[in-house]
Amino acid sequence: MTTANHSSPDNHPPDELLIGYSAGSLPLSQALCISAHLEHCNTCQRKLQRLNLVGSALMQQLQPSPTSARLKSSILDQLDNLIEEQTPPPSGTDSSVPRCLRQFIRGGYHNLNWKRVSKDISRIELCRDNNGARVELLKIRPGGAVATHTHLGDEYTVVLEGSFSDEKGLYQRGDFLRRDHNDRHTPVATHDRECICLAVSEGPIQLTGFFSRLLNPFIRRTHAG
Amino acid sequence: MPLENRINSDPNAVRNTYHTPMSTTVKKPAGGGESASLGVCMRRVAKHRDKDAFAKLFDHYAPQLRAYSLAHEPGAGLVADELVQEVMIRVWLKAGKYNAGLSSLNTWIFTLARNCRIDHLRRNKRYVTTIDPADIFNDIEDENPGPFQQAQISRIEENIHAGLKELPRGQAEVLTKVYLEGKSHRQASVELELPLGTVKSRVRLALKKLEVLLTR
Ligand SMILES: [Zn+2]
């Protein structure tokens, strides 16, 4: 695994998200993005370890709440009958797929049922989160561009394969980006290979390019559905 | 905050450690001896499936776990007992996976408790998503080679324990909301009737004081 040491601070999740991940309060779709990034990033792993220490220290400072003797004996009585569920890794899992995504991606990225949405882009929806966020993979062909767009909600992106750049910089494998409604951006994949990203979007995106403006009603509808 | 000030303001500080200014083993978090013996219990559970050792772990951690659950859902005694059961059973089943080089036992238990809480919220339909939290949280924390050495971890841990005692009340309050009650910054700002920006900056200030986030 590569580490994201080449990255500027902007290519890591903001502290607020790591804190939410550590505390367990982050929507699961955002936690997926953090987890996919963590596999590549020692810096954030280290920060997370420190944040977990804070949670642990706070838990120890709570006024302990006594448990009943019955609870204790009922748990002790169960021990002999417990067998750990061994979930073997699904066969044919591609080790380049982050572990947190293997629940959705059984084989490699190429066995997925990609849907072409433009000349340069294919997508596949993996799932939805409770807050309505859409979790999907985007595939941009080498040198391909995503129509300039702004976001009505936040969008989180982690680069899984290849690399792309936008107005703010270059993003490589493992890099994390958050864009909100103030950001207007045009991602372009680098020319050497296709780029695959995990993308979580919490509101419809707004295309601002001339041609793509025509597509807007369509996009809004798919998000609402 | 300079380390020196913190040491001086702590009446319980062990004075004879002053000659090593880098040493932060000023004060052990509640009972250093106790945590060492819990570590022994943990090893006995992992290696020998020792139920007496497990019972000792239960006596120490179950009341903490119960309190953690009640902080999130006050008054929900049954939910709290369920969390105790879930976590302690995972401790028994996953004992062999616990790696003292990766995290302290306390922190491992905290992450198990947090994961059980997330799972509980999901199963009770407050989460209807198909995303499985086990795949998000468990692997990373169990299997990745820990970037920190054990000695570093205990040093940071002791810093945090000492620092928490000196946190201004407003900062301690937001940390409690975020970590123990599991609130987002936004929820914390509503409940504490503080602007969102204030909540965010208090969390950051607190974590900087605990030397968990580095000042840029
Ligand atoms: Zn990072």
Coordinates of C-alpha atoms and ligand atoms in Angstrom, one line a residue:
Chain A
M1 CA 0.0 0.0 0.0
T2 CA 1.2 3.4 -0.8
T3 CA 1.1 6.1 1.8
A4 CA -0.3 9.5 0.9
N5 CA 2.9 11.3 2.0
H6 CA 3.0 13.2 -1.2
S7 CA -0.2 14.9 -0.3
S8 CA -0.8 18.4 0.9
P9 CA -3.0 18.7 4.0
D10 CA -5.9 19.3 1.7
N11 CA -5.7 15.7 0.5
H12 CA -6.6 14.3 3.9
P13 CA -9.9 14.4 5.7
P14 CA -10.4 17.5 7.9
D15 CA -9.9 16.9 11.6
E16 CA -13.6 17.3 12.2
L17 CA -14.3 14.2 10.2
L18 CA -11.6 12.1 11.9
I19 CA -13.0 13.2 15.2
G20 CA -16.5 12.1 14.2
Y21 CA -15.1 8.8 12.9
S22 CA -13.3 8.2 16.2
A23 CA -16.3 9.2 18.3
G24 CA -18.6 7.0 16.1
S25 CA -21.0 9.9 15.2
L26 CA -20.2 10.2 11.5
P27 CA -22.8 9.0 8.9
L28 CA -21.6 5.6 7.7
S29 CA -21.2 6.9 4.1
Q30 CA -18.6 9.4 5.3
A31 CA -17.0 6.8 7.5
L32 CA -16.6 4.6 4.4
C33 CA -14.6 7.4 2.7
I34 CA -12.5 7.9 5.8
S35 CA -11.8 4.2 6.1
A36 CA -10.8 4.0 2.4
H37 CA -8.4 6.8 3.0
L38 CA -7.0 5.4 6.2
E39 CA -5.8 2.3 4.4
H40 CA -3.4 4.5 2.5
C41 CA -2.5 7.1 5.0
N42 CA -0.2 6.6 8.0
T43 CA -0.5 10.2 9.0
C44 CA -4.3 10.0 9.5
Q45 CA -4.0 6.5 11.1
R46 CA -1.7 8.0 13.7
K47 CA -4.1 10.9 14.3
L48 CA -7.0 8.5 14.6
Q49 CA -5.0 6.5 17.2
R50 CA -4.5 9.6 19.3
L51 CA -8.2 10.6 18.9
N52 CA -9.3 7.1 20.1
L53 CA -7.1 7.6 23.2
V54 CA -9.2 10.7 24.0
G55 CA -12.4 8.7 23.7
S56 CA -11.0 6.0 25.9
A57 CA -9.8 8.5 28.5
L58 CA -13.2 10.2 28.6
M59 CA -14.9 6.9 29.0
Q60 CA -12.7 6.0 32.0
Q61 CA -13.6 9.3 33.7
L62 CA -17.3 8.6 33.7
Q63 CA -18.9 7.7 37.0
P64 CA -19.0 3.9 36.7
S65 CA -22.5 2.4 36.7
P66 CA -22.7 -0.8 38.7
T67 CA -23.9 -3.9 36.8
S68 CA -26.1 -6.6 38.3
A69 CA -24.7 -10.0 39.4
R70 CA -27.3 -11.6 37.1
L71 CA -25.9 -9.9 34.0
K72 CA -22.4 -11.1 34.9
S73 CA -23.4 -14.7 35.5
S74 CA -25.5 -14.8 32.4
I75 CA -22.5 -13.7 30.3
L76 CA -20.1 -16.0 32.1
D77 CA -22.6 -18.9 31.4
Q78 CA -22.6 -18.2 27.7
L79 CA -18.9 -18.3 27.2
D80 CA -18.5 -22.0 26.5
N81 CA -21.2 -21.9 23.8
L82 CA -19.8 -19.0 21.9
I83 CA -18.2 -19.7 18.5
E84 CA -16.7 -16.8 16.6
E85 CA -18.4 -16.3 13.3
Q86 CA -15.7 -16.8 10.8
T87 CA -16.6 -14.9 7.7
P88 CA -14.1 -16.0 5.1
P89 CA -13.1 -13.3 2.6
P90 CA -15.4 -13.7 -0.4
S91 CA -13.5 -15.6 -3.1
G92 CA -12.1 -13.6 -6.0
T93 CA -11.9 -10.4 -4.0
D94 CA -9.4 -8.0 -5.6
S95 CA -6.9 -7.0 -3.0
S96 CA -6.6 -3.5 -4.5
V97 CA -10.2 -2.8 -3.4
P98 CA -10.2 -1.2 0.0
R99 CA -11.4 -3.6 2.7
C100 CA -14.4 -1.4 3.6
L101 CA -15.7 -1.6 0.0
R102 CA -15.4 -5.3 -0.4
Q103 CA -18.9 -5.7 1.0
F104 CA -20.1 -4.1 -2.3
I105 CA -17.4 -5.1 -4.7
R106 CA -17.0 -8.9 -4.8
G107 CA -14.6 -9.2 -7.7
G108 CA -12.5 -6.4 -9.1
Y109 CA -13.7 -3.0 -10.3
H110 CA -14.0 -4.4 -13.8
N111 CA -16.7 -7.0 -13.0
L112 CA -19.1 -4.2 -12.0
N113 CA -22.1 -3.3 -13.9
W114 CA -20.9 0.2 -14.9
K115 CA -23.4 2.6 -16.4
R116 CA -22.2 5.0 -18.9
V117 CA -23.3 8.6 -18.1
S118 CA -21.2 10.5 -20.6
K119 CA -18.5 10.1 -23.2
D120 CA -15.9 10.1 -20.4
I121 CA -17.7 8.8 -17.3
S122 CA -19.3 5.7 -16.0
R123 CA -20.8 5.2 -12.6
I124 CA -22.3 2.6 -10.4
E125 CA -24.3 3.2 -7.3
L126 CA -23.2 1.0 -4.3
C127 CA -25.8 2.0 -1.8
R128 CA -27.5 4.9 0.0
D129 CA -27.0 6.1 3.5
N130 CA -29.7 7.1 5.9
N131 CA -29.2 10.7 5.3
G132 CA -30.0 10.2 1.7
A133 CA -26.3 10.4 0.6
R134 CA -25.5 8.4 -2.5
V135 CA -22.5 6.2 -2.4
E136 CA -21.1 5.5 -5.8
L137 CA -18.0 4.7 -7.8
L138 CA -17.1 7.0 -10.7
K139 CA -14.8 5.9 -13.5
I140 CA -13.3 8.6 -15.7
R141 CA -11.5 7.4 -18.8
P142 CA -7.8 8.5 -19.3
G143 CA -7.8 12.3 -20.0
G144 CA -11.5 12.5 -19.5
A145 CA -13.2 15.4 -17.8
V146 CA -16.2 15.6 -15.5
A147 CA -18.5 18.5 -16.4
T148 CA -17.9 21.5 -14.4
H149 CA -20.3 21.4 -11.5
T150 CA -21.1 22.8 -8.1
H151 CA -22.6 20.9 -5.2
L152 CA -25.9 21.6 -3.5
G153 CA -24.7 19.4 -0.6
D154 CA -21.3 18.2 0.4
E155 CA -19.4 15.7 -1.7
Y156 CA -16.7 13.4 -0.5
T157 CA -14.3 11.7 -2.9
V158 CA -11.5 9.2 -2.4
V159 CA -9.2 8.2 -5.3
L160 CA -9.1 4.4 -5.6
E161 CA -7.2 4.0 -8.9
G162 CA -5.3 6.4 -11.2
S163 CA -5.3 10.1 -10.5
F164 CA -7.1 13.3 -11.5
S165 CA -6.7 17.0 -11.1
D166 CA -9.0 19.9 -10.7
E167 CA -8.6 23.6 -10.2
K168 CA -7.1 23.0 -6.7
G169 CA -4.5 20.3 -7.4
L170 CA -3.6 16.8 -8.3
Y171 CA -5.2 13.8 -6.4
Q172 CA -3.7 10.4 -6.4
R173 CA -4.5 7.0 -5.0
G174 CA -5.8 7.2 -1.4
D175 CA -6.3 11.0 -1.5
F176 CA -9.4 12.4 0.1
L177 CA -11.3 15.5 -1.0
R178 CA -14.3 17.3 0.4
R179 CA -16.2 19.8 -1.8
D180 CA -19.1 21.9 -0.7
H181 CA -21.5 24.3 -2.4
N182 CA -18.9 27.0 -2.5
D183 CA -16.7 24.9 -4.7
R184 CA -17.1 24.8 -8.4
H185 CA -14.8 22.2 -9.9
T186 CA -13.8 20.4 -13.1
P187 CA -12.1 17.1 -12.4
V188 CA -9.9 15.8 -15.2
A189 CA -8.3 12.3 -15.2
T190 CA -4.6 12.1 -16.0
H191 CA -3.8 10.8 -19.5
D192 CA -1.9 7.6 -18.6
R193 CA -4.8 5.6 -17.2
E194 CA -8.4 5.6 -16.2
C195 CA -9.3 7.0 -12.8
I196 CA -11.7 5.3 -10.3
C197 CA -13.1 7.2 -7.4
L198 CA -15.4 6.5 -4.4
A199 CA -17.8 9.4 -4.3
V200 CA -20.4 10.2 -1.6
S201 CA -22.8 13.1 -2.4
E202 CA -25.3 14.4 0.0
G203 CA -27.3 16.6 -2.4
P204 CA -27.9 16.8 -6.1
I205 CA -24.9 18.2 -8.0
Q206 CA -25.4 21.2 -10.2
L207 CA -23.7 21.1 -13.6
T208 CA -22.6 24.4 -14.8
G209 CA -21.1 23.6 -18.2
F210 CA -23.1 24.8 -21.2
F211 CA -24.1 21.4 -22.6
S212 CA -24.4 19.7 -19.3
R213 CA -26.9 22.2 -18.1
L214 CA -29.4 20.3 -20.3
L215 CA -28.7 17.2 -18.2
N216 CA -29.5 18.9 -14.9
P217 CA -33.2 17.9 -14.6
F218 CA -32.2 14.3 -15.2
I219 CA -29.6 14.4 -12.5
R220 CA -31.9 15.9 -10.0
R221 CA -34.5 13.3 -10.7
T222 CA -32.1 10.4 -10.3
H223 CA -31.0 11.7 -7.0
A224 CA -34.5 12.1 -5.7
G225 CA -35.3 8.5 -6.7
Chain B
M1 CA 0.6 24.7 27.5
P2 CA 4.2 24.2 28.6
L3 CA 4.7 20.9 30.2
E4 CA 6.4 22.4 33.2
N5 CA 3.3 24.4 34.1
R6 CA 1.1 21.4 34.0
I7 CA 3.4 19.4 36.2
N8 CA 3.6 22.2 38.8
S9 CA -0.1 22.7 38.9
D10 CA -0.8 19.0 39.6
P11 CA -0.6 18.5 43.3
N12 CA -0.3 14.8 42.9
A13 CA 2.7 15.0 40.7
V14 CA 5.6 12.8 41.6
R15 CA 8.3 15.3 42.2
N16 CA 11.3 13.2 41.6
T17 CA 10.7 12.9 37.9
Y18 CA 11.7 16.5 37.3
H19 CA 15.2 15.7 36.3
T20 CA 14.0 14.2 33.1
P21 CA 12.0 17.0 31.5
M22 CA 10.9 14.8 28.6
S23 CA 9.5 12.2 30.8
T24 CA 5.7 12.6 31.1
T25 CA 5.3 9.7 33.5
V26 CA 4.3 12.3 36.1
K27 CA 1.2 10.6 37.1
K28 CA -0.2 7.3 36.1
P29 CA -3.7 7.2 34.9
A30 CA -5.9 5.8 37.6
G31 CA -3.9 2.9 39.0
G32 CA -1.0 2.0 36.7
G33 CA -0.6 -1.3 38.6
E34 CA -4.2 -2.1 38.0
S35 CA -3.9 -1.6 34.3
A36 CA -0.9 -3.8 34.2
S37 CA -2.8 -6.6 36.0
L38 CA -5.7 -6.2 33.6
G39 CA -3.2 -6.7 30.8
V40 CA -2.2 -10.0 32.5
C41 CA -5.9 -11.0 32.7
M42 CA -6.3 -10.2 29.0
R43 CA -3.3 -12.5 28.1
R44 CA -4.7 -15.3 30.2
V45 CA -8.1 -15.0 28.5
A46 CA -6.4 -15.1 25.1
K47 CA -4.0 -17.9 25.8
H48 CA -5.8 -20.1 28.4
R49 CA -9.5 -19.1 28.0
D50 CA -9.3 -18.3 31.7
K51 CA -12.8 -17.4 33.0
D52 CA -11.6 -16.1 36.3
A53 CA -9.4 -13.6 34.4
F54 CA -12.3 -12.8 32.2
A55 CA -14.5 -12.1 35.4
K56 CA -11.8 -9.7 36.6
L57 CA -12.0 -7.8 33.2
F58 CA -15.7 -7.8 33.5
D59 CA -15.6 -6.3 37.0
H60 CA -13.4 -3.5 35.8
Y61 CA -14.9 -2.7 32.4
A62 CA -18.6 -3.5 32.7
P63 CA -19.5 -0.5 34.9
Q64 CA -17.5 1.8 32.5
L65 CA -19.3 0.4 29.5
R66 CA -22.6 0.8 31.2
A67 CA -21.8 4.4 32.0
Y68 CA -20.7 5.0 28.4
S69 CA -24.1 3.7 27.1
L70 CA -26.1 5.7 29.6
A71 CA -24.2 8.8 28.6
H72 CA -25.6 8.4 25.2
E73 CA -29.1 7.2 26.2
P74 CA -29.8 8.3 29.8
G75 CA -32.1 6.0 31.6
A76 CA -31.9 3.2 29.1
G77 CA -30.7 0.5 31.4
L78 CA -31.6 -2.4 29.2
V79 CA -29.7 -0.9 26.2
A80 CA -26.8 -0.4 28.6
D81 CA -26.8 -4.0 29.7
E82 CA -27.0 -5.1 26.1
L83 CA -23.9 -3.0 25.2
V84 CA -22.1 -4.5 28.2
Q85 CA -23.0 -8.0 27.0
E86 CA -22.0 -7.3 23.3
V87 CA -18.7 -5.8 24.2
M88 CA -17.7 -8.4 26.8
I89 CA -18.6 -11.2 24.4
R90 CA -16.4 -9.6 21.8
V91 CA -13.6 -9.3 24.3
W92 CA -13.9 -13.1 24.9
L93 CA -14.1 -14.0 21.2
K94 CA -11.5 -11.5 19.9
A95 CA -9.0 -11.8 22.8
G96 CA -6.5 -13.5 20.5
K97 CA -6.7 -10.5 18.1
Y98 CA -6.0 -7.9 20.7
N99 CA -2.5 -6.7 20.2
A100 CA -1.0 -4.7 23.0
G101 CA 1.5 -3.1 20.6
L102 CA -1.3 -1.4 18.7
S103 CA -3.4 0.2 21.5
S104 CA -3.8 0.1 25.2
L105 CA -6.4 -2.3 26.5
N106 CA -8.5 0.7 27.5
T107 CA -8.5 2.1 24.0
W108 CA -9.3 -1.3 22.5
I109 CA -12.3 -1.6 24.8
F110 CA -13.4 1.9 23.9
T111 CA -13.3 1.1 20.1
L112 CA -15.3 -2.1 20.7
A113 CA -17.9 -0.1 22.7
R114 CA -18.1 2.5 20.0
N115 CA -18.5 -0.1 17.3
C116 CA -21.2 -1.9 19.3
R117 CA -23.0 1.4 19.7
I118 CA -22.9 2.1 15.9
D119 CA -24.1 -1.4 15.3
H120 CA -26.9 -1.1 17.8
L121 CA -28.1 2.2 16.2
R122 CA -28.1 0.5 12.8
R123 CA -30.0 -2.6 13.9
N124 CA -32.6 -0.5 15.6
K125 CA -33.6 1.0 12.3
R126 CA -32.3 4.4 13.1
Y127 CA -29.9 3.4 10.4
V128 CA -31.7 1.7 7.5
T129 CA -28.7 1.7 5.2
T130 CA -27.1 -1.5 3.9
I131 CA -23.6 -0.2 4.8
D132 CA -22.1 -2.7 7.3
P133 CA -20.1 -0.8 10.0
A134 CA -18.1 -3.9 10.9
D135 CA -16.3 -3.6 7.6
I136 CA -15.6 0.0 8.1
F137 CA -14.2 0.0 11.6
N138 CA -12.9 -3.4 12.6
D139 CA -10.3 -4.3 10.0
I140 CA -8.4 -1.0 10.1
E141 CA -8.1 -1.0 13.9
D142 CA -7.4 -4.7 14.4
E143 CA -5.0 -5.6 11.6
N144 CA -3.0 -2.6 10.5
P145 CA 0.5 -2.4 11.9
G146 CA 0.2 0.4 14.5
P147 CA 2.4 3.3 13.7
F148 CA 3.0 3.9 17.4
Q149 CA 5.1 1.9 19.8
Q150 CA 3.6 0.8 23.1
A151 CA 5.8 3.2 25.0
Q152 CA 4.7 6.2 22.9
I153 CA 1.1 5.2 23.3
S154 CA 1.3 5.1 27.1
R155 CA 3.1 8.5 27.1
I156 CA 0.4 10.1 25.0
E157 CA -2.3 8.4 27.1
E158 CA -0.8 9.8 30.3
N159 CA -0.6 13.3 28.7
I160 CA -4.3 13.0 27.8
H161 CA -5.4 12.0 31.3
A162 CA -3.4 14.8 32.9
G163 CA -4.6 17.3 30.4
L164 CA -8.3 16.4 30.7
K165 CA -8.2 17.4 34.4
E166 CA -7.1 20.9 33.4
L167 CA -9.5 21.6 30.6
P168 CA -11.7 24.6 30.9
R169 CA -15.2 23.5 31.6
G170 CA -16.6 24.7 28.2
Q171 CA -14.1 22.6 26.4
A172 CA -14.6 19.5 28.5
E173 CA -18.3 19.9 27.9
V174 CA -18.1 19.8 24.1
L175 CA -15.7 16.9 24.2
T176 CA -18.2 15.0 26.3
K177 CA -21.0 15.8 23.9
V178 CA -18.9 14.6 20.9
Y179 CA -17.3 11.5 22.3
L180 CA -19.6 10.2 25.0
E181 CA -23.0 11.3 23.8
G182 CA -22.0 10.7 20.2
K183 CA -23.2 14.1 19.0
S184 CA -22.1 15.8 15.8
H185 CA -20.7 19.3 16.1
R186 CA -23.9 20.6 14.8
Q187 CA -26.1 18.7 17.4
A188 CA -23.7 19.8 20.1
S189 CA -24.1 23.4 19.1
V190 CA -27.9 23.2 19.3
E191 CA -27.9 21.5 22.7
L192 CA -25.4 23.8 24.2
E193 CA -26.9 26.8 22.5
L194 CA -23.6 27.8 21.2
P195 CA -22.7 29.0 17.6
L196 CA -21.4 26.1 15.5
G197 CA -18.1 27.9 15.1
T198 CA -17.6 28.1 18.9
V199 CA -18.2 24.3 19.3
K200 CA -15.7 23.6 16.5
S201 CA -13.1 25.9 18.0
R202 CA -13.5 24.5 21.5
V203 CA -13.1 21.0 20.3
R204 CA -9.9 22.0 18.4
L205 CA -8.5 23.9 21.3
A206 CA -9.2 21.0 23.7
L207 CA -7.5 18.5 21.4
K208 CA -4.5 20.8 20.9
K209 CA -4.2 21.2 24.7
L210 CA -4.2 17.4 25.0
E211 CA -1.5 17.4 22.3
V212 CA -3.7 15.2 20.2
L213 CA -3.9 17.7 17.3
L214 CA -0.8 19.5 16.4
T215 CA -0.8 23.2 16.2
R216 CA -0.2 24.2 12.6
Ligands
ZN1 ZN -4.5 11.2 5.6

